[in-house]
Amino acid sequence: MERKRIIIFNDFCGIGTVALKMNMLAVMANGIEAVSVPTGIFSAPMNYKGFTRNKMPEFQNYVNSIENIYENFDATLIGFIDDVAVSKRITDFVTKHRESKTVLDPIMGDNGRLYSGTGPEQIEFYKSLIPHAEIILPNTTEGMILSGIELSNFSENDESLKLEILKKLKHMGAKNILLKGEFDGENFVNTFTNGEEIHTIKSKYIPEKFHGTGDLLGGLVAVLAANDELDEKKISVAQNLISEVLKNEKGAGEILPDFEKLNMYD
């Protein structure tokens, strides 16, 4: 049987197991081919001092070449996009490849604030893909941005705010939503809805700051999408796996996960 494949559109960082690097690890560890498409080339994550960013050269030709080799994909994972030409090409890809389950991980802000450089074109791009996505993975801040709720209304662990975000995103065409979480004093809490039921998914909170945990979750959710397993039980497995990975890390900083421990099916 042909191996499943996931195409990943995300930025590539030279330093750090983040973004495209982490997505690839999660996908490949679960026996799925990772077709990698850098949307930009960073020297390091944006919060590093003196990081540099380069646009992806020949992006359209790069994607054209991949489509000439492969006709079908089981899932499409979309992460950081901040270039109009890149976003247009990805939109064309998503609308063409309806067989592929799109996982949209909109990277725009956190803690009630936009990331530096997040602009209106980037926000509109993510909004336009919501009806095409099998699942979207915003944090609370990004959920507010997408659904049009003023960031001045941001507050942590606000259940009424979460419900308002989920309601508005569903109205915008979202099928499945994983609202990425917050610390409740003991656990890390995500909220998942399939448009009908709402589930609170908790995992052990690891009191360290790590880069790449959201990218790891995005990769694992893309695996679940490719395997037609998007439900609260499987997402809980992925979330608990991440906690297990993090508790074995030494200190804050970059994650260097054990490849075997990223497999959700062992």
Coordinates of C-alpha atoms in Angstrom, one line a residue:
M1 CA 0.0 0.0 0.0
E2 CA 1.3 3.5 -0.9
R3 CA 2.5 5.5 2.1
K4 CA 0.4 8.4 3.1
R5 CA 1.8 11.9 2.6
I6 CA 1.3 15.3 4.1
I7 CA 2.5 18.5 2.5
I8 CA 3.7 21.1 4.9
F9 CA 3.8 24.9 4.2
N10 CA 5.7 26.6 7.0
D11 CA 8.8 28.6 7.6
F12 CA 12.2 27.0 7.9
C13 CA 14.5 28.1 10.8
G14 CA 18.2 27.4 10.8
I15 CA 18.4 27.5 14.6
G16 CA 15.8 25.7 16.7
T17 CA 13.6 22.6 16.4
V18 CA 10.6 24.7 15.4
A19 CA 8.2 25.4 12.6
L20 CA 8.8 23.2 9.5
K21 CA 11.5 21.2 11.3
M22 CA 9.2 20.2 14.1
N23 CA 6.3 19.6 11.8
M24 CA 8.4 17.2 9.8
L25 CA 9.6 15.3 12.8
A26 CA 6.0 14.7 14.1
V27 CA 4.8 13.6 10.7
M28 CA 7.7 11.3 9.8
A29 CA 7.8 9.7 13.3
N30 CA 4.2 8.5 12.6
G31 CA 5.1 6.7 9.3
I32 CA 3.9 9.4 6.9
E33 CA 5.9 11.1 4.2
A34 CA 6.5 14.8 4.9
V35 CA 6.6 16.9 1.7
S36 CA 8.2 20.1 2.9
V37 CA 7.6 23.5 1.4
P38 CA 9.5 26.4 3.2
T39 CA 7.4 29.6 3.1
G40 CA 10.3 31.7 4.3
I41 CA 13.8 31.0 5.6
F42 CA 14.7 32.3 9.0
S43 CA 18.1 32.2 10.8
A44 CA 16.2 31.5 14.1
P45 CA 12.8 32.1 15.7
M46 CA 11.7 35.7 15.6
N47 CA 12.3 36.4 19.3
Y48 CA 16.1 35.7 18.9
K49 CA 18.3 38.7 18.9
G50 CA 19.4 39.7 15.4
F51 CA 17.4 37.0 13.5
T52 CA 17.2 37.4 9.7
R53 CA 14.4 36.4 7.3
N54 CA 14.7 35.6 3.6
K55 CA 11.9 35.1 1.2
M56 CA 11.5 31.7 -0.4
P57 CA 12.9 32.0 -3.9
E58 CA 11.0 30.5 -6.9
F59 CA 8.1 29.5 -4.6
Q60 CA 5.6 29.0 -7.4
N61 CA 8.0 26.8 -9.4
Y62 CA 8.9 24.9 -6.3
V63 CA 5.2 24.0 -5.6
N64 CA 4.6 23.4 -9.4
S65 CA 7.4 20.8 -9.3
I66 CA 5.9 19.0 -6.4
E67 CA 2.5 18.9 -8.0
N68 CA 4.2 17.4 -11.2
I69 CA 5.6 14.6 -9.0
Y70 CA 2.6 13.9 -6.8
E71 CA -1.1 14.2 -7.7
N72 CA -2.6 13.6 -4.3
F73 CA -2.0 14.4 -0.7
D74 CA -3.7 13.0 2.5
A75 CA -3.3 16.3 4.4
T76 CA -2.1 19.8 4.0
L77 CA -0.6 21.6 7.0
I78 CA -0.3 25.4 6.8
G79 CA 1.7 27.4 9.3
F80 CA 3.4 30.8 9.1
I81 CA 2.7 32.8 6.0
D82 CA 3.5 36.5 5.6
D83 CA 4.0 36.9 1.9
V84 CA 1.1 37.8 -0.5
A85 CA 2.4 35.8 -3.5
V86 CA 3.1 32.8 -1.3
S87 CA -0.4 33.0 0.2
K88 CA -2.0 33.2 -3.2
R89 CA -0.2 30.1 -4.4
I90 CA -1.1 28.2 -1.3
T91 CA -4.8 29.2 -1.7
D92 CA -4.6 27.8 -5.3
F93 CA -3.1 24.6 -4.0
V94 CA -5.8 24.1 -1.3
T95 CA -8.7 24.8 -3.7
K96 CA -7.2 22.4 -6.3
H97 CA -6.4 19.6 -3.8
R98 CA -9.8 19.1 -2.2
E99 CA -8.8 15.4 -1.5
S100 CA -6.3 16.7 1.0
K101 CA -7.5 17.5 4.5
T102 CA -6.3 21.0 5.4
V103 CA -4.9 21.7 8.8
L104 CA -4.7 25.5 9.4
D105 CA -2.3 26.7 12.1
P106 CA -2.7 30.5 11.9
I107 CA 0.4 32.2 13.4
M108 CA -0.4 35.8 14.2
G109 CA -0.2 36.5 17.9
D110 CA -0.5 35.4 21.6
N111 CA -1.3 36.7 25.0
G112 CA -3.7 39.3 23.6
R113 CA -1.2 40.9 21.2
L114 CA -0.3 40.6 17.5
Y115 CA 3.2 39.4 16.7
S116 CA 5.4 42.1 15.2
G117 CA 4.9 42.2 11.5
T118 CA 1.4 40.6 11.4
G119 CA -0.5 42.6 8.9
P120 CA -4.0 42.7 7.4
E121 CA -3.1 40.7 4.3
Q122 CA -1.9 37.9 6.5
I123 CA -5.0 37.9 8.6
E124 CA -7.3 37.9 5.6
F125 CA -5.4 35.0 4.1
Y126 CA -6.0 32.9 7.2
K127 CA -9.6 33.9 7.3
S128 CA -10.2 33.0 3.7
L129 CA -9.0 29.4 4.3
I130 CA -11.2 28.7 7.2
P131 CA -14.1 27.2 5.1
H132 CA -11.5 25.0 3.3
A133 CA -9.9 23.6 6.5
E134 CA -10.7 20.3 8.1
I135 CA -9.5 21.8 11.4
I136 CA -8.1 25.1 12.5
L137 CA -5.6 25.5 15.4
P138 CA -5.7 29.1 16.8
N139 CA -4.7 30.1 20.3
T140 CA -7.2 32.4 22.1
T141 CA -5.6 35.5 20.7
E142 CA -5.6 34.2 17.1
G143 CA -9.1 33.0 17.6
M144 CA -10.1 36.6 18.5
I145 CA -8.3 38.0 15.5
L146 CA -9.9 35.6 13.1
S147 CA -13.4 36.0 14.5
G148 CA -13.3 39.8 14.8
I149 CA -13.3 40.1 18.6
E150 CA -11.3 43.1 19.8
L151 CA -8.0 42.2 21.5
S152 CA -8.8 44.6 24.2
N153 CA -11.3 42.0 25.4
F154 CA -8.6 39.4 25.9
S155 CA -8.5 37.6 29.2
E156 CA -7.0 34.2 30.3
N157 CA -9.2 31.2 31.1
D158 CA -12.3 33.1 30.1
E159 CA -14.9 30.4 29.2
S160 CA -17.4 32.8 27.8
L161 CA -14.7 34.3 25.5
K162 CA -13.8 30.8 24.3
L163 CA -17.4 30.0 23.6
E164 CA -17.8 33.2 21.7
I165 CA -14.7 32.5 19.6
L166 CA -15.9 29.0 18.8
K167 CA -19.4 30.2 17.8
K168 CA -18.1 32.9 15.5
L169 CA -15.5 30.6 13.8
K170 CA -18.2 28.0 13.2
H171 CA -20.3 30.7 11.6
M172 CA -17.3 31.5 9.4
G173 CA -17.3 27.9 8.1
A174 CA -14.9 26.2 10.5
K175 CA -15.6 22.4 10.7
N176 CA -13.3 21.4 13.6
I177 CA -11.6 23.8 15.9
L178 CA -8.8 23.1 18.4
L179 CA -8.5 26.3 20.5
K180 CA -5.0 26.0 21.9
G181 CA -4.8 26.5 25.5
E182 CA -3.9 28.0 28.7
F183 CA -2.6 27.0 32.1
D184 CA -5.4 26.4 34.7
G185 CA -3.1 26.1 37.7
E186 CA -2.2 22.5 37.2
N187 CA -2.9 21.4 33.6
F188 CA -2.6 22.8 30.1
V189 CA -6.0 23.1 28.6
N190 CA -7.1 23.0 25.0
T191 CA -10.7 23.2 23.8
F192 CA -11.9 21.1 20.9
T193 CA -15.2 21.2 19.0
N194 CA -16.5 19.3 16.0
G195 CA -19.2 21.9 15.5
E196 CA -21.7 20.1 17.7
E197 CA -20.0 19.0 20.9
I198 CA -17.3 20.9 22.9
H199 CA -14.6 19.0 24.8
T200 CA -12.0 20.3 27.3
I201 CA -8.8 18.4 26.8
K202 CA -6.3 18.6 29.6
S203 CA -2.6 17.5 29.9
K204 CA 0.1 17.8 32.5
Y205 CA 1.5 21.3 32.5
I206 CA 5.3 21.5 32.3
P207 CA 6.5 24.7 33.9
E208 CA 9.2 25.5 31.4
K209 CA 9.3 27.7 28.3
F210 CA 9.9 25.7 25.1
H211 CA 10.0 26.8 21.5
G212 CA 8.2 24.6 19.0
T213 CA 5.5 22.9 21.1
G214 CA 2.7 24.4 19.0
D215 CA 4.5 23.2 15.8
L216 CA 4.7 19.7 17.4
L217 CA 1.0 19.7 18.1
G218 CA 0.3 21.0 14.5
G219 CA 2.3 18.1 13.0
L220 CA 0.5 15.5 15.2
V221 CA -2.9 16.9 14.4
A222 CA -2.0 16.8 10.7
V223 CA -1.2 13.1 11.1
L224 CA -4.6 12.6 12.7
A225 CA -6.3 14.4 9.9
A226 CA -4.5 12.2 7.3
N227 CA -5.7 9.1 9.1
D228 CA -9.3 10.4 9.5
E229 CA -8.9 10.4 13.3
L230 CA -9.9 14.0 14.3
D231 CA -11.7 13.5 17.6
E232 CA -11.2 14.5 21.2
K233 CA -9.7 11.1 22.2
K234 CA -7.0 11.1 19.6
I235 CA -6.2 14.8 20.2
S236 CA -5.8 14.0 23.9
V237 CA -3.3 11.2 23.0
A238 CA -1.3 13.8 21.0
Q239 CA -1.5 16.4 23.8
N240 CA -0.4 13.9 26.5
L241 CA 2.5 12.7 24.2
I242 CA 3.8 16.3 24.1
S243 CA 3.7 16.6 27.9
E244 CA 5.7 13.3 28.1
V245 CA 8.2 14.7 25.6
L246 CA 8.6 18.0 27.5
K247 CA 9.0 16.5 31.0
N248 CA 12.2 14.7 29.7
E249 CA 13.7 18.0 28.4
K250 CA 16.4 19.7 30.4
G251 CA 15.7 23.3 31.0
A252 CA 14.0 26.0 28.9
G253 CA 14.9 26.4 25.2
E254 CA 14.9 24.2 22.2
I255 CA 13.3 20.8 22.2
L256 CA 15.3 17.8 20.9
P257 CA 12.6 15.1 21.1
D258 CA 13.3 11.4 20.9
F259 CA 12.0 10.5 17.5
E260 CA 10.4 7.2 18.7
K261 CA 8.5 9.0 21.4
L262 CA 6.7 11.1 18.8
N263 CA 4.8 8.1 17.5
M264 CA 1.2 8.1 18.6
Y265 CA 0.6 4.5 17.5
D266 CA 3.1 2.5 19.5

